Tab-separated table of C-alpha atoms and ligand atoms in Angstrom:
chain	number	residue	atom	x	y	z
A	7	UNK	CA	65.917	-89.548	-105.886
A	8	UNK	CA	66.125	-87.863	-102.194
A	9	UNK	CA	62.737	-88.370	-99.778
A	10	UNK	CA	62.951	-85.757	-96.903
A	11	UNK	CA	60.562	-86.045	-93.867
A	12	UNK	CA	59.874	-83.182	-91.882
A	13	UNK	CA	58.457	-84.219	-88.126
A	14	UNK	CA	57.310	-80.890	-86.505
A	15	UNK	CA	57.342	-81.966	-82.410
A	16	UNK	CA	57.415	-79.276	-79.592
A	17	UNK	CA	60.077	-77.345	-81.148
A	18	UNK	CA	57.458	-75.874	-83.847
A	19	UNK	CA	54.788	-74.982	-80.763
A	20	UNK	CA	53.962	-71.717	-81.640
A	21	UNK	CA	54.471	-68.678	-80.249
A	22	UNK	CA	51.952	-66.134	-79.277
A	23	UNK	CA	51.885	-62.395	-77.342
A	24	UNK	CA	53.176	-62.709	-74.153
A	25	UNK	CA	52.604	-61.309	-70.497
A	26	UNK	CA	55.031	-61.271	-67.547
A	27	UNK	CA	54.274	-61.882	-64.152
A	28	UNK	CA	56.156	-59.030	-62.503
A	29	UNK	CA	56.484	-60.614	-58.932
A	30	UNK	CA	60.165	-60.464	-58.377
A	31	UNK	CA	60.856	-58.464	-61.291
A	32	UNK	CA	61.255	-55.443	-59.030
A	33	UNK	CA	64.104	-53.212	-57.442
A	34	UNK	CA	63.716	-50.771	-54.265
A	35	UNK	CA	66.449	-48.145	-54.581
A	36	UNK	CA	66.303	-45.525	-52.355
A	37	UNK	CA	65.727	-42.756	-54.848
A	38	UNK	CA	62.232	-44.877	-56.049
A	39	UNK	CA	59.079	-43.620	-55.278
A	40	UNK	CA	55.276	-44.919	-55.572
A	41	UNK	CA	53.989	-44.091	-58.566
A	42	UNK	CA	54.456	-47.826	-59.974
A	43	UNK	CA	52.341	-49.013	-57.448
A	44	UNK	CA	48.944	-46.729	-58.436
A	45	UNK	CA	49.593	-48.530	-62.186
A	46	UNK	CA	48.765	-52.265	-60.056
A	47	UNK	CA	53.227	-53.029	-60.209
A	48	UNK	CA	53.543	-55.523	-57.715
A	49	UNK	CA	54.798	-53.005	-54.234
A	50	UNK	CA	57.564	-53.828	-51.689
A	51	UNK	CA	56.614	-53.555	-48.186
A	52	UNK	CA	57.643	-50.313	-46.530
A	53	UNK	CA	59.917	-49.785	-49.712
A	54	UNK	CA	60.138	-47.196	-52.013
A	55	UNK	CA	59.592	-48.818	-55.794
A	56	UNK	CA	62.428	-47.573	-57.951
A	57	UNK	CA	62.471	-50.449	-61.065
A	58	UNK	CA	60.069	-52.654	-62.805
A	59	UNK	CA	61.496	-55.075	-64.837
A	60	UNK	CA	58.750	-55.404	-67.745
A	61	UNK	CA	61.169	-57.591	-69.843
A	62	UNK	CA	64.254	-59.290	-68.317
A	63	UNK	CA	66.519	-62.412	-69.901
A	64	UNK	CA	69.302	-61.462	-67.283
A	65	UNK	CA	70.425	-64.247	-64.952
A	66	UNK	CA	73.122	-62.539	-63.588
A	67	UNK	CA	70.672	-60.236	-61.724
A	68	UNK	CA	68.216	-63.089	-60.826
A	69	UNK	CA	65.665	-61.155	-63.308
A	70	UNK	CA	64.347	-63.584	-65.513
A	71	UNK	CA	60.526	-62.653	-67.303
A	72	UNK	CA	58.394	-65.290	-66.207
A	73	UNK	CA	55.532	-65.987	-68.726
A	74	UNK	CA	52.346	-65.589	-66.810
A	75	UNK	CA	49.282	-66.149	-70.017
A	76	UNK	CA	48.630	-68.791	-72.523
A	77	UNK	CA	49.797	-72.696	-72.968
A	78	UNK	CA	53.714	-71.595	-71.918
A	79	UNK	CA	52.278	-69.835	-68.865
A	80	UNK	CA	55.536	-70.816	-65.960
A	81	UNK	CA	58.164	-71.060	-68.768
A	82	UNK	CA	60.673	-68.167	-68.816
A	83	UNK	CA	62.227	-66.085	-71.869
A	84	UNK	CA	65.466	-67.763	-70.776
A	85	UNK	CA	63.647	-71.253	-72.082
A	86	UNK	CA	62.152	-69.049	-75.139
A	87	UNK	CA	65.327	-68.640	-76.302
A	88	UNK	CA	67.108	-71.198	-75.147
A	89	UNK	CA	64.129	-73.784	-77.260
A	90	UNK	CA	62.390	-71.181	-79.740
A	91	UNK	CA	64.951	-68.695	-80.509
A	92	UNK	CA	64.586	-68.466	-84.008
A	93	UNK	CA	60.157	-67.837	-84.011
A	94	UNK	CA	60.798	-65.290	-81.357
A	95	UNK	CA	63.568	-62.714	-82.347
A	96	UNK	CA	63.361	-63.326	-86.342
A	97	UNK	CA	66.094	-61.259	-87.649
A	98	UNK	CA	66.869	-59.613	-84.736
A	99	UNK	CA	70.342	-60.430	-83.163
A	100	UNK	CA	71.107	-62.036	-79.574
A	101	UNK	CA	73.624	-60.244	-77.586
A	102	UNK	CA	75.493	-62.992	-75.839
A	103	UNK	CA	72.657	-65.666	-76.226
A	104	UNK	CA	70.342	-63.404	-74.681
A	105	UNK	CA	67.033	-61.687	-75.489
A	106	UNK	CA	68.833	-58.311	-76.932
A	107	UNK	CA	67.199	-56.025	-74.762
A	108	UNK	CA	65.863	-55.298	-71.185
A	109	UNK	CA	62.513	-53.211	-70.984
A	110	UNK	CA	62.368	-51.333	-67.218
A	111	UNK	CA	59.830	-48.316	-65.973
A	112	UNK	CA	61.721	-46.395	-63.623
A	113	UNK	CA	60.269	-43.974	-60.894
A	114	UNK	CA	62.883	-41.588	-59.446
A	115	UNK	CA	61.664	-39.831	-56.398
A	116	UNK	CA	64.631	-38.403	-56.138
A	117	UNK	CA	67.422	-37.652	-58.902
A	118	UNK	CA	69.764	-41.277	-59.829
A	119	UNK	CA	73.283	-40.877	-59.683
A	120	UNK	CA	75.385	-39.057	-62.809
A	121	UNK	CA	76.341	-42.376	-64.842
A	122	UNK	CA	77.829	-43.361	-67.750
A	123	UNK	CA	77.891	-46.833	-69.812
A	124	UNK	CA	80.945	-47.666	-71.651
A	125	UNK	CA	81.200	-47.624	-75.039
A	126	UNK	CA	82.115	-50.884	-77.169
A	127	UNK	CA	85.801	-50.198	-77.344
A	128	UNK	CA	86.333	-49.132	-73.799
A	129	UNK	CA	84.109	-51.982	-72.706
A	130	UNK	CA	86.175	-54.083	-74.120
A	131	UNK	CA	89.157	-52.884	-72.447
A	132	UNK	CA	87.582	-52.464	-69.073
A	133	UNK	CA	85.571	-56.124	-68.931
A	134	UNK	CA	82.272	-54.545	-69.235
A	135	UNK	CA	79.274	-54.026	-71.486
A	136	UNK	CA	78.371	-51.370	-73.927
A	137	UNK	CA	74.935	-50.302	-73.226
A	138	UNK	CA	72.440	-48.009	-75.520
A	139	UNK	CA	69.077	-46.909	-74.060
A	140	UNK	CA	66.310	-44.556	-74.167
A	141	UNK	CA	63.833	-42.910	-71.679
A	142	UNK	CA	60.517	-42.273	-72.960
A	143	UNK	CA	58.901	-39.599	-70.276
A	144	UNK	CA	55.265	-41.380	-68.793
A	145	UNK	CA	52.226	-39.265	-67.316
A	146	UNK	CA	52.642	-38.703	-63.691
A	147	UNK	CA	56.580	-37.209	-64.553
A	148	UNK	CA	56.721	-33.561	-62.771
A	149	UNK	CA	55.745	-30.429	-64.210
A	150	UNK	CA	59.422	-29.330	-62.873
A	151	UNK	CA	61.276	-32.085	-63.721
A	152	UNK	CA	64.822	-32.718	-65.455
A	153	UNK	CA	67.775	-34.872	-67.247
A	154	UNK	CA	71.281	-34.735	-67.017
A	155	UNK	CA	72.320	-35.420	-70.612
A	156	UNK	CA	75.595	-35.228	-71.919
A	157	UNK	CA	77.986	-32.030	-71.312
A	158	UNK	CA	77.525	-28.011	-70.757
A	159	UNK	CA	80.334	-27.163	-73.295
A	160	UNK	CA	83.794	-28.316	-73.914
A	161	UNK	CA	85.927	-30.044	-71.311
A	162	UNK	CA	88.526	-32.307	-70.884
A	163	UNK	CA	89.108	-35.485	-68.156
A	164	UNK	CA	91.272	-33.359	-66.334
A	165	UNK	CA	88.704	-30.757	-65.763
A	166	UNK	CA	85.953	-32.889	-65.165
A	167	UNK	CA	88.086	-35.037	-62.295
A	168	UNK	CA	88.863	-31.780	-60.106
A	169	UNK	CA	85.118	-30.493	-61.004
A	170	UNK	CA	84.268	-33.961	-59.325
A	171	UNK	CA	86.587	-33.655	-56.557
A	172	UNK	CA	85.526	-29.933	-55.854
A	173	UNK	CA	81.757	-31.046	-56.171
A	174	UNK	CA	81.327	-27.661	-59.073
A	175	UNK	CA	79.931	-30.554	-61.956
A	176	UNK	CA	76.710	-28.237	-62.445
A	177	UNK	CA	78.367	-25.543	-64.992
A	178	UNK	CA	79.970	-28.675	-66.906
A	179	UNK	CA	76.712	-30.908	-67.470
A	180	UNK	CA	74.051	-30.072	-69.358
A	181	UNK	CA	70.433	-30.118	-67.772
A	182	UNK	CA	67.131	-30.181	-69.548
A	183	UNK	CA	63.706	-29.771	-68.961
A	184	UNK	CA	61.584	-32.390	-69.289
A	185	UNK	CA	57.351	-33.062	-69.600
A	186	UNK	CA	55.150	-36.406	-70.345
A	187	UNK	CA	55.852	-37.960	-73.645
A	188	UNK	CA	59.570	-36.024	-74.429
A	189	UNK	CA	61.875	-38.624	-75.263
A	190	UNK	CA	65.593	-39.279	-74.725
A	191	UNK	CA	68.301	-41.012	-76.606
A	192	UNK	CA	71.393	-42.134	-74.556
A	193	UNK	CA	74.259	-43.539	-76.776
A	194	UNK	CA	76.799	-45.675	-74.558
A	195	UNK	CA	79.048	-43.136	-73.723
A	196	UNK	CA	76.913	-40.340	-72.809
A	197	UNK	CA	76.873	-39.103	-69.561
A	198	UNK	CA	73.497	-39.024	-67.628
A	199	UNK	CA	71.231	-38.822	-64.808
A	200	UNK	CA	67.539	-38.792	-64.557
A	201	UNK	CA	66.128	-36.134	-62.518
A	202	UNK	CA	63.944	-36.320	-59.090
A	203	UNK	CA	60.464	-36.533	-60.469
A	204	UNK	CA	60.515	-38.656	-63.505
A	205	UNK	CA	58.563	-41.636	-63.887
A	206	UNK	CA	60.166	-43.525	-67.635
A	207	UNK	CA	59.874	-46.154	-69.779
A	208	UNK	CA	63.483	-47.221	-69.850
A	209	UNK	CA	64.331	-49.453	-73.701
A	210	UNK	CA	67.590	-50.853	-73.441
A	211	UNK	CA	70.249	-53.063	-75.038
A	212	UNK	CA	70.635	-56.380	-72.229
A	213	UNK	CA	73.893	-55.426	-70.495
A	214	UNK	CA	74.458	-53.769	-67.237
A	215	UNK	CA	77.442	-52.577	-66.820
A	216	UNK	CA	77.164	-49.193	-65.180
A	217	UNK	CA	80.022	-46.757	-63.713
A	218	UNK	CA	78.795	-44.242	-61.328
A	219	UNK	CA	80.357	-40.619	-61.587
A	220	UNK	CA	79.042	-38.574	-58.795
A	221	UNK	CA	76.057	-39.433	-56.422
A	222	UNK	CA	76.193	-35.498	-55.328
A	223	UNK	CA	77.422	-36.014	-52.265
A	224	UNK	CA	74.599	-38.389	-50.644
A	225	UNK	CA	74.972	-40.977	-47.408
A	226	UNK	CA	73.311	-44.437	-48.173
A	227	UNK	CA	70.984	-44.328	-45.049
A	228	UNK	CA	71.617	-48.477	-45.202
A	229	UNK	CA	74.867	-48.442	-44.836
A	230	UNK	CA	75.838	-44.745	-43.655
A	231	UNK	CA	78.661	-44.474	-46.246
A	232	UNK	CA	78.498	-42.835	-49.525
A	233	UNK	CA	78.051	-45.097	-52.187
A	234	UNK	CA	80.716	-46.392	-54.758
A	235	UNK	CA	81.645	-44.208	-57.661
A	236	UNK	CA	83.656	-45.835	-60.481
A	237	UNK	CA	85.807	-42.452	-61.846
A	238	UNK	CA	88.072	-43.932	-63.645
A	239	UNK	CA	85.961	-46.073	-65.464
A	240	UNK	CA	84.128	-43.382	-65.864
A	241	UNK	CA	86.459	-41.113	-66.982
A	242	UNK	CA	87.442	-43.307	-69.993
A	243	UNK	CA	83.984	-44.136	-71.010
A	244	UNK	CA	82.507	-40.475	-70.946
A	245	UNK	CA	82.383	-39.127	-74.727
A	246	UNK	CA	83.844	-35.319	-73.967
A	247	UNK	CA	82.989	-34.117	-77.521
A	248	UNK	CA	79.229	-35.012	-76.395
A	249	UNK	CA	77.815	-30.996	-76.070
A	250	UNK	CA	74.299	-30.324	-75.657
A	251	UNK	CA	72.587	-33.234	-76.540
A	252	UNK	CA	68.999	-32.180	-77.129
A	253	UNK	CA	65.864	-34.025	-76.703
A	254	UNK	CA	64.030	-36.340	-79.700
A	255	UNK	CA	62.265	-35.180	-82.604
A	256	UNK	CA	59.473	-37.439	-83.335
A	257	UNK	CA	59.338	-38.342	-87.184
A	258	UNK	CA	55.906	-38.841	-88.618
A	259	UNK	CA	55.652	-42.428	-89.935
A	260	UNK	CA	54.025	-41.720	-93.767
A	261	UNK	CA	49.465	-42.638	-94.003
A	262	UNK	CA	49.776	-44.115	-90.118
A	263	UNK	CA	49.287	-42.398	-86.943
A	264	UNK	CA	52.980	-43.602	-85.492
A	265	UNK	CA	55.915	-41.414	-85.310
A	266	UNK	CA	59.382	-42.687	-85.167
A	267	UNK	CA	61.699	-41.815	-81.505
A	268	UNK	CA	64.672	-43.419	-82.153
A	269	UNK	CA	66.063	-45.319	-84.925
A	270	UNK	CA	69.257	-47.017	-84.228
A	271	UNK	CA	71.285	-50.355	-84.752
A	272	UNK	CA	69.805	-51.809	-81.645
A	273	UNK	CA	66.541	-51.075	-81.610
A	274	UNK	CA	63.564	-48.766	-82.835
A	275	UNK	CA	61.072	-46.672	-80.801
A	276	UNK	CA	57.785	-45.845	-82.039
A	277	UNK	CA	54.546	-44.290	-80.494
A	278	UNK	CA	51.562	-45.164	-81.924
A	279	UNK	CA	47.772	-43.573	-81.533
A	280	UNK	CA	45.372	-45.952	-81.644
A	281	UNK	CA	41.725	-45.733	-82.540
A	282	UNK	CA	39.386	-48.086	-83.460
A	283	UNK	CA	41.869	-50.299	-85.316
A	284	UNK	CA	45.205	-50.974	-86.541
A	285	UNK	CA	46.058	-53.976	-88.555
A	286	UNK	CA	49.580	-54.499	-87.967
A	287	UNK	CA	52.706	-56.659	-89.755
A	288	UNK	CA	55.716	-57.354	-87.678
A	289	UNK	CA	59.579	-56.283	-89.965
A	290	UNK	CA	60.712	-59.814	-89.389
A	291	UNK	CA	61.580	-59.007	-85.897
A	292	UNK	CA	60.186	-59.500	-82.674
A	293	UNK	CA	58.107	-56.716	-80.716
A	294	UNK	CA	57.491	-55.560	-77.508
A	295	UNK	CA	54.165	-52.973	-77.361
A	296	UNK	CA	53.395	-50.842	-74.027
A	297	UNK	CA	49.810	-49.579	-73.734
A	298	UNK	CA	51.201	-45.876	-72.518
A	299	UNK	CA	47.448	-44.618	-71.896
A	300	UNK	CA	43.782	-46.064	-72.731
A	301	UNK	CA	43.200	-49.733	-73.140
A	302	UNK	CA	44.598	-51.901	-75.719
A	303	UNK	CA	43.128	-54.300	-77.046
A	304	UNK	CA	45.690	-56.739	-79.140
A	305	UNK	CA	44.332	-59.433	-81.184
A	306	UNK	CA	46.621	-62.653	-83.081
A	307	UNK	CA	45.551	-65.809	-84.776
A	308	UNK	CA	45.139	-67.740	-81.061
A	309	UNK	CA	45.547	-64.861	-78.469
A	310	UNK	CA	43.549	-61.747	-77.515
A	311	UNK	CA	44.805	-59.826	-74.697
A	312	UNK	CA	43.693	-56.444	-73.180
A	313	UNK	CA	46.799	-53.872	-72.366
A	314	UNK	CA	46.014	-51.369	-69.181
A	315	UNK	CA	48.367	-48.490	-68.936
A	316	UNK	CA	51.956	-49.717	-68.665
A	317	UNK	CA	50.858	-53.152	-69.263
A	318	UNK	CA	53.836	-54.849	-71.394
A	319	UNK	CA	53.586	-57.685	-74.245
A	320	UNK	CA	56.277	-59.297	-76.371
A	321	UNK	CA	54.973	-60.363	-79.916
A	322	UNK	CA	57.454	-62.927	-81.425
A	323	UNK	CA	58.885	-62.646	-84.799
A	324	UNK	CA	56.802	-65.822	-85.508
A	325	UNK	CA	53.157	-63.492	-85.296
A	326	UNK	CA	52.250	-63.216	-88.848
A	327	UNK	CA	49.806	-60.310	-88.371
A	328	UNK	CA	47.734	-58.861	-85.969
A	329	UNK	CA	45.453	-55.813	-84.912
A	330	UNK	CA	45.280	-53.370	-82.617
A	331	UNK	CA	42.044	-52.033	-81.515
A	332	UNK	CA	42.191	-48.488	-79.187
B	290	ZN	ZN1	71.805	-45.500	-68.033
């Protein structure tokens, strides 16, 4: 006969939502703006704010979510998943023993740089890190507004260098229009660039690796050089067969009021309307719910917490069930 004994100590603590103190979580670029500010994001002095980072497990650029609510309040995802991994992603994978994704709201004043992340293969090859994302489009994005998605029509590398040399890119890339609540999907691989006037919800897999194609011709005022553009990198990451890329359809999820953004192996986007409440059961994974407008009020077992607009929480895999109220 076998006698196992079970002792649960700190390692069983459970989980519950989480908040993230955003002090120090954010970036001034000089194409930010201040519409973060107005939603209560923690400003930089006499700086434009360009990035929030609303979930962060990246050490490498000193951006590590610090939990600011509950018992673990001053304990960091970093220590989530370096003691708790398994209650707070589920089934959901770790990419390099990190948290698998990196949550940002983004303000562009001014239009970002054309970009590109590498695909897995070439980012192999290269020493970098493939990197899928999507922009959701917040209120407060420009009735003008636009994205640099993908390509115009057929081209080759050797076109596309002397179009970068020669500054004529415009008739090669393709630009859309874009209003509050559109939604993009950005496979590594396709060529982009958010527009001057966009203020996004930015959901993407935890990597960084970024090679700039053109920064149309601009003079960092900091440093009165143009920045650094990666072309070759570039050039071998870009997908060329990549035409027209058009902007999400939202899928009605069946008897709820959620549709479905994007559905793909790293993550899933929905939006949800919210009325007077939504019982909720987390797919084995773990969750991270922006309030977009309204206030949301989101109640667990031990927690309740109220959501303002672009308020952030990360439900671990652990949360059995819990309810939304609008
Ligand atoms: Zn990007």
């Amino acid at each position: 006969m076998s006698v196992f004994f079970f002792c649960y100590t700190d390692a069983m603590q459970s989980l519950y939502p989480f908040l993230f103190d955003l002090n120090g979580m954010t970036q001034s670029y000089l194409w930010g703006g201040e519409k973060l500010q107005a939603f209560g994001k923690p400003g930089i002095p006499n700086q434009p704010l360009a990035e929030v980072w609303e979930v962060s497990d990246r050490s490498e650029d000193d951006r590590i979510s610090v939990i600011a609510n509950g018992p673990l309040a001053g304990k960091t995802l970093r220590w989530l998943m370096e003691n708790h991994q398994p209650e707070l992603l589920g089934k959901a994978k770790p990419i390099n023993g990190k948290f698998p994704l990196l949550i940002k709201l983004l303000d562009a004043k001014q239009q970002l740089s054309l970009q590109v992340h590498p695909p897995q293969a070439i980012a192999t090859q290269l020493g970098g890190e493939p990197k899928t994302e999507c922009w959701l489009l917040l209120d407060n994005t420009d009735l003008q507004s636009t994205i640099t998605v993908g390509l115009e029509h057929t081209t080759d590398q050797v076109e596309f260098k002397a179009a970068i040399t020669n500054d004529t890119l415009k008739p090669l890339i393709n630009t859309l229009p874009v209003k509050t609540d559109d939604c993009m999907f950005l496979p590594s691989g396709r060529l982009h660039a958010i527009g001057a006037g966009c203020l996004i919800l930015e959901i993407q897999e935890n990597s960084n690796t970024t090679y700039r194609v053109f920064d149309w011709n601009r003079v960092d005022p900091t440093t009165n050089s143009p920045r650094e553009l990666h072309v070759e990198k570039a050039l071998a990451s870009i997908d060329f067969a990549d035409i027209q890329p058009q902007l999400q359809q939202p899928m009605p999820i069946i008897e709820t009021t959620g549709e479905t953004l994007v559905r793909c192996p790293q993550f899933t986007l929905e939006r949800w309307r919210v009325a007077e409440s939504n019982e909720h059961q987390p797919m084995d994974s773990f969750e991270v719910i922006t309030c977009l407008t309204g206030t949301l009020r989101l109640i667990s077992d031990s927690t309740e917490l109220r959501l303002s607009p672009l308020t952030t929480s990360l439900i671990p895999a652990s949360i059995a069930s819990y309810s939304m109220h609008g």
